[in-house]
XYZ file of N, CA and C in Angstrom:
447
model
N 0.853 -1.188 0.000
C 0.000 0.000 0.000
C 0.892 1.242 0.000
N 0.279 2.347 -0.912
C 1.412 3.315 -0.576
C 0.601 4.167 0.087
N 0.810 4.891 0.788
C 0.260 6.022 1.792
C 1.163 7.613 1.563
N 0.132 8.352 2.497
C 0.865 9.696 2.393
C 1.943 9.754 2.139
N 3.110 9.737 3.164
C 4.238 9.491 3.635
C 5.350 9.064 2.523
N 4.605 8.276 1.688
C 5.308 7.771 0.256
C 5.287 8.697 -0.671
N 4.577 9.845 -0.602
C 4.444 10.214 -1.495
C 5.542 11.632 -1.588
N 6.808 12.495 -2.648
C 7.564 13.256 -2.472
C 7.237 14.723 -3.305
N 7.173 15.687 -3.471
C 6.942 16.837 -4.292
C 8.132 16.485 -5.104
N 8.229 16.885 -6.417
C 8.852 16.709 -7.648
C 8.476 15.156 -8.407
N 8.222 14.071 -7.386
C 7.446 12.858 -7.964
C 6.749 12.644 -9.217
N 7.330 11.884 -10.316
C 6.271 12.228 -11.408
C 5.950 10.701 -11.533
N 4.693 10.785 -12.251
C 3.953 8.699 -12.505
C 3.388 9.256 -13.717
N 3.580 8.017 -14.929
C 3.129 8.097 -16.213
C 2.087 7.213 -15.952
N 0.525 7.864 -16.372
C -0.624 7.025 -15.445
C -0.925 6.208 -16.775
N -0.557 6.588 -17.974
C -1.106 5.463 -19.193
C -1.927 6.631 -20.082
N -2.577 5.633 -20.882
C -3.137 5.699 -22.012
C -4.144 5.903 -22.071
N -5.186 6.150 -23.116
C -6.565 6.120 -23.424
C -7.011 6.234 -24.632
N -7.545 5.325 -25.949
C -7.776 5.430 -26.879
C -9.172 6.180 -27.273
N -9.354 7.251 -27.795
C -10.671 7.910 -28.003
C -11.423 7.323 -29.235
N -12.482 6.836 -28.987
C -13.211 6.452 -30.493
C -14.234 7.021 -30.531
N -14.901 7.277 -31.821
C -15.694 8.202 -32.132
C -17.012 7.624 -31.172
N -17.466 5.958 -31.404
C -18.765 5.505 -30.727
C -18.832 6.453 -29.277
N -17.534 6.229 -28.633
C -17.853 6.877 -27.303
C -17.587 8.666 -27.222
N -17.187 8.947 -27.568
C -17.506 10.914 -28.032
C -19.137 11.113 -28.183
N -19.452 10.193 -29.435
C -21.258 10.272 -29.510
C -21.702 10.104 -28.434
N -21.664 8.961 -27.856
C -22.480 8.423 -26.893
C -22.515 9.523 -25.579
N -20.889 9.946 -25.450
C -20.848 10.626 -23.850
C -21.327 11.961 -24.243
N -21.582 12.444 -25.847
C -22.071 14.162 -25.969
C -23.755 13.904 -26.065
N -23.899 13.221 -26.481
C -25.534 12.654 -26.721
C -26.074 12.579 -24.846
N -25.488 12.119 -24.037
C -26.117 11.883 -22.457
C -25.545 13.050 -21.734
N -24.474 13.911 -22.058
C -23.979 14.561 -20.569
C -23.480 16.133 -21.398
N -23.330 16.148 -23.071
C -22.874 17.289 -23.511
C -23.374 17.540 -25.161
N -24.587 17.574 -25.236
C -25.573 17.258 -26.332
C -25.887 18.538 -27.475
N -24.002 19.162 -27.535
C -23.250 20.374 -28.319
C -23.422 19.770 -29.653
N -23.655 19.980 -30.937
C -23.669 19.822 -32.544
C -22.539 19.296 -32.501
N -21.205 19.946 -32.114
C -19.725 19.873 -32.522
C -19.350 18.309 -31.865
N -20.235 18.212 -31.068
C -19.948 16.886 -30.406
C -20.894 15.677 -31.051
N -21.797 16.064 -31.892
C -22.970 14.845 -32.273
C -22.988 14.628 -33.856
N -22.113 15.605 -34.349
C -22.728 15.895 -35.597
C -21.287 16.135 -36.676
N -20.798 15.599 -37.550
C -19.689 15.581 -38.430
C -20.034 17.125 -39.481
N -21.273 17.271 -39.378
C -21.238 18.471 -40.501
C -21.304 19.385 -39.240
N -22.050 19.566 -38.492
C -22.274 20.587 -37.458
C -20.768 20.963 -37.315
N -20.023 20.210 -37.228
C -18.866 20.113 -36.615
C -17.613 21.104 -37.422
N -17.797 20.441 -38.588
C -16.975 21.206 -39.933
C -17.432 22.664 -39.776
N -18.314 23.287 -39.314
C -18.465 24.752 -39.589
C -18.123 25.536 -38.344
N -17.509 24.700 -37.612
C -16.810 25.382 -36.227
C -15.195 25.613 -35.720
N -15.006 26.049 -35.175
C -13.311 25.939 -34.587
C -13.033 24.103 -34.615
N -13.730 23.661 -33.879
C -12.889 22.181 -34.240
C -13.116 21.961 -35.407
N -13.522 21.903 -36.510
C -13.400 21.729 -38.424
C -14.215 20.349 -38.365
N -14.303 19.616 -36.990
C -14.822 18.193 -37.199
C -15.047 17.666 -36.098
N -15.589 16.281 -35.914
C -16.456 15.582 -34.331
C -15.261 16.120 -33.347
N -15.831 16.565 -32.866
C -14.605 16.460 -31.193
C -15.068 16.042 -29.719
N -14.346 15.261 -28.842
C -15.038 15.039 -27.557
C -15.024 16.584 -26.789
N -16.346 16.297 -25.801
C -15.969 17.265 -25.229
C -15.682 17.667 -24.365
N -14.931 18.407 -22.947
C -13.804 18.905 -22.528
C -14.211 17.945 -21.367
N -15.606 17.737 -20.575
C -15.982 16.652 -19.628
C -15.833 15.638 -20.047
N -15.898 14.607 -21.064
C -15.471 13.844 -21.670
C -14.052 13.550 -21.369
N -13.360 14.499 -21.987
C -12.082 14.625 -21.724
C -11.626 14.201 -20.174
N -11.908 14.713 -19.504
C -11.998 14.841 -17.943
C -12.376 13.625 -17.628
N -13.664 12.902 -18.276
C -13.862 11.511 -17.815
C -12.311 10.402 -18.126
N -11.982 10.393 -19.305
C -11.240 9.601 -19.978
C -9.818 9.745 -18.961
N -9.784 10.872 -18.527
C -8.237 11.230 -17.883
C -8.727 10.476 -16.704
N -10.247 10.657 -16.039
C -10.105 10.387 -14.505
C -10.043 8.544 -14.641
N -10.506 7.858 -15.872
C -10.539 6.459 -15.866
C -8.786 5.739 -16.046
N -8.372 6.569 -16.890
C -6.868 6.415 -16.688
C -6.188 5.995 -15.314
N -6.316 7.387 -14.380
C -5.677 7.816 -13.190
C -6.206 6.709 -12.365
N -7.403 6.459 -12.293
C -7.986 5.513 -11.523
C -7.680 4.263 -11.293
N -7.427 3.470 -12.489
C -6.787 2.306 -12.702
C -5.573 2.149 -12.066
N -4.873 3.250 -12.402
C -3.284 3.275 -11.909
C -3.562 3.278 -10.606
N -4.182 4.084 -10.064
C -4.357 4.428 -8.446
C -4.788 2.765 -8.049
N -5.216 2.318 -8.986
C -5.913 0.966 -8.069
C -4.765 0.268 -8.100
N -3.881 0.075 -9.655
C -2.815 -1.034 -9.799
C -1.742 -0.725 -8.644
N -1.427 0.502 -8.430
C -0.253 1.002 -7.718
C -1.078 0.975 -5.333
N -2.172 0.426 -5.635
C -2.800 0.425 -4.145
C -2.467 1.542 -3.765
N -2.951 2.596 -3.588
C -2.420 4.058 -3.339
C -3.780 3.800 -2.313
N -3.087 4.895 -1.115
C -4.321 4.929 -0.171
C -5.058 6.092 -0.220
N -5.943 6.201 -1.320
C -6.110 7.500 -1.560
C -7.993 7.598 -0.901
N -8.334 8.469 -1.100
C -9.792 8.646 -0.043
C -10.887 9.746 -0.777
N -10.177 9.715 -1.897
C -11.176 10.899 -2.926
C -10.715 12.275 -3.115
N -11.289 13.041 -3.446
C -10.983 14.671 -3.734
C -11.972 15.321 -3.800
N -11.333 16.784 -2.738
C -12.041 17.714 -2.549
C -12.493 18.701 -3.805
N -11.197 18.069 -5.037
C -11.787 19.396 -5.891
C -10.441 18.968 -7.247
N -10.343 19.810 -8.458
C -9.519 20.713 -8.797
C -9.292 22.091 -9.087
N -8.323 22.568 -9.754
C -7.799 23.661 -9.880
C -7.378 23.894 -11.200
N -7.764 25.481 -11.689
C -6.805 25.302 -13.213
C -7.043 24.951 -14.192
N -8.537 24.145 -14.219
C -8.473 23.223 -15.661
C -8.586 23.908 -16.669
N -7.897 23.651 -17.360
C -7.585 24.105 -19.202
C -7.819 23.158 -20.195
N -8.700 23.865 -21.120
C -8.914 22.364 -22.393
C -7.956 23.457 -23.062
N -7.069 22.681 -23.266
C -5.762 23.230 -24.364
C -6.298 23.446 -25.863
N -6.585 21.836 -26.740
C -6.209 21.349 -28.313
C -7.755 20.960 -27.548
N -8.907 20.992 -28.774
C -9.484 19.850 -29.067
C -9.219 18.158 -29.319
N -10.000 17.478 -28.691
C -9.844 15.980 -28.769
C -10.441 15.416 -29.787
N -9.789 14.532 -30.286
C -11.354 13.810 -31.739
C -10.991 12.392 -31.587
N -11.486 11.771 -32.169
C -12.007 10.011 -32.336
C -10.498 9.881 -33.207
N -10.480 8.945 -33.111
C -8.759 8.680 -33.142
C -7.608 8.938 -32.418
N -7.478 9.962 -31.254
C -6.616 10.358 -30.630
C -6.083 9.345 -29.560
N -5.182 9.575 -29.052
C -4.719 8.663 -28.321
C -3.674 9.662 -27.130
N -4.886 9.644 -25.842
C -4.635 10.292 -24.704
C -3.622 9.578 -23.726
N -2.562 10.438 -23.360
C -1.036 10.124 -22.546
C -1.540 10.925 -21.379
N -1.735 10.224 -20.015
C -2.221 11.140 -18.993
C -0.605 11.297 -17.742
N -0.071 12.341 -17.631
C 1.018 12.343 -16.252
C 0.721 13.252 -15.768
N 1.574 12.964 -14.249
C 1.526 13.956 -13.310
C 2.229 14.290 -12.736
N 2.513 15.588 -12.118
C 3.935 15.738 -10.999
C 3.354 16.471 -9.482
N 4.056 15.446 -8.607
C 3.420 16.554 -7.226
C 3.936 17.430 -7.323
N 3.350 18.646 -6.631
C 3.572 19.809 -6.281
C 3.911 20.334 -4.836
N 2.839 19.748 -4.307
C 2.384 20.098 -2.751
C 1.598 18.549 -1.977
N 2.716 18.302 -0.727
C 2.072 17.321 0.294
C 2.199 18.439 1.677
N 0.684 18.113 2.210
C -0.005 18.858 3.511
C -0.086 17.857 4.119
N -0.218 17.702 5.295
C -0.853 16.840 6.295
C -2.056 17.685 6.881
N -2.986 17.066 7.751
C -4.111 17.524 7.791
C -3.723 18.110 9.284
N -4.357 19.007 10.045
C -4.081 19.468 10.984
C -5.530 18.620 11.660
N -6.425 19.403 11.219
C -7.207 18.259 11.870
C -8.208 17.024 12.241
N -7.479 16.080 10.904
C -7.105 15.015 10.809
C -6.271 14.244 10.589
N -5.704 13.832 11.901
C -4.347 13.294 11.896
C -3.728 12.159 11.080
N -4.740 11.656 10.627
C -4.682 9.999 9.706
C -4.832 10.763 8.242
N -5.119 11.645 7.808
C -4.936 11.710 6.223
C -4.370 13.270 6.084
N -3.882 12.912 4.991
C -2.795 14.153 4.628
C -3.595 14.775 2.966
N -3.338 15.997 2.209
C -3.239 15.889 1.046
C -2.353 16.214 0.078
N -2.275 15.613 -1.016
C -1.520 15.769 -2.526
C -2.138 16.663 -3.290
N -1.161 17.499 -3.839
C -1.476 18.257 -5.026
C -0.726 17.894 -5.883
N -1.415 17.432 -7.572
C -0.361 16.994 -8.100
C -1.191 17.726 -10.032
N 0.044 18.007 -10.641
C -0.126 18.673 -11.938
C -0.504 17.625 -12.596
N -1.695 17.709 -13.465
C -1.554 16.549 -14.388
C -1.419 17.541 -15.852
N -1.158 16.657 -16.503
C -1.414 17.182 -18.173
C -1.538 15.606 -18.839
N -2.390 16.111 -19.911
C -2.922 15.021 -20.925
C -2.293 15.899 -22.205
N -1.421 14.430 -22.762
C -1.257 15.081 -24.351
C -1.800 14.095 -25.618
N -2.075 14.842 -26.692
C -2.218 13.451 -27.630
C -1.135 12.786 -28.357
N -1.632 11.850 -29.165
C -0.398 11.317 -29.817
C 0.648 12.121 -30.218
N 0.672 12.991 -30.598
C 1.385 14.078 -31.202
C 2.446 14.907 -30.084
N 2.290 14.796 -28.880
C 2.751 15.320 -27.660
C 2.517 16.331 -27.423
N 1.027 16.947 -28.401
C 0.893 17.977 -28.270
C -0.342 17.942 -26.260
N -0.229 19.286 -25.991
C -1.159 19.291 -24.498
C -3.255 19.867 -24.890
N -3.395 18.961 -24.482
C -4.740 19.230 -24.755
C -5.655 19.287 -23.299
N -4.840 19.246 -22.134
C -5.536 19.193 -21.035
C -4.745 19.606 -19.816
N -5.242 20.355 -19.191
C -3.924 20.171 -17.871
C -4.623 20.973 -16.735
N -4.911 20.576 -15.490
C -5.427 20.814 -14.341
C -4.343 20.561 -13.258
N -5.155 21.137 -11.866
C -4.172 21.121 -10.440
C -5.091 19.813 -9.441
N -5.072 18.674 -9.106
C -5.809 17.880 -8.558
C -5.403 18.239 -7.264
N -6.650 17.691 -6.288
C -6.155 17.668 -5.129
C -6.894 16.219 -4.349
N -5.906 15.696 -3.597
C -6.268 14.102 -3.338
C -6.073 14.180 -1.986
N -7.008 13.223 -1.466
C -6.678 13.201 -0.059
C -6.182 11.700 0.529
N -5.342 11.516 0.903
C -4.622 10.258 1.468
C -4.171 9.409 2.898
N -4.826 8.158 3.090
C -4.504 7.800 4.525
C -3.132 8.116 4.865
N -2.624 8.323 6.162
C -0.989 8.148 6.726
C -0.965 6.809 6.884
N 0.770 6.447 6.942
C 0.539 5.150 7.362
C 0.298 4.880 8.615
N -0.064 3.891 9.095
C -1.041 3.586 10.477
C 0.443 3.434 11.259
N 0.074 4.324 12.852
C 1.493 4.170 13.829
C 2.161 2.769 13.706
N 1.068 1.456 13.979
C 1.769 0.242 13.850
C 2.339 -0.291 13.384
């Protein structure tokens, strides 16, 4: 298990991948972001993105399913989040892309008053295949200490 305590400011973790396909852009703009640019290939062409693009919650989903996995593979004792900070949709996303999610801490707090969990602040950025940045926020995580015993 890794806990607070494990965790160092300058720390960076390459959380993985995420392949974007068009079925799921439709599907997630059709239920949660039901924009033309997101449903529609011609709608789409007559806008700043030129064509289908996911959209920026979307985006946000795909990064948080990434991070998540890792958080599970790596047993991190993590306890949820209060929030982020910062978020920027950089580049439009489209069906074909292929999302690179990392992060670097910034800031470890301990809780004053709660003595058993501390929190992480850590930079993420998402780029696409291209290495170009199409995403980048300030997370903030909250994490067990390790237990006195």
């Amino acid at each position: 298990m890794i806990y607070f305590e494990d965790i160092e400011v300058g720390q960076t973790a390459d959380y993985g991948t995420y392949e974007v396909t068009r079925e799921e852009v439709v599907e997630f703009a059709r239920k949660y972001d039901p924009q033309p640019f997101h449903l529609s290939d011609e709608a789409a062409a007559k806008t700043y993105f030129g064509r289908l693009s996911a959209s920026g919650w979307h985006t946000c989903a795909m990064t948080m399913a990434v991070i998540a996995r890792y958080m599970v593979d790596q047993q991190q004792a993590g306890l949820g989040s209060p929030g982020i900070d910062e978020l920027r949709w950089l580049k439009p996303v489209y069906p074909g892309d292929t999302l690179h999610v990392a992060g670097k801490i910034v800031e470890t707090k301990p809780s004053r008053s709660k003595p058993d969990i501390g929190s992480v602040r850590t930079e993420t950025e998402v780029t696409n295949q291209h290495g170009e940045s199409v995403m980048r926020y300030v997370s903030i995580v909250l994490m067990r200490r390790r237990p006195a015993d």
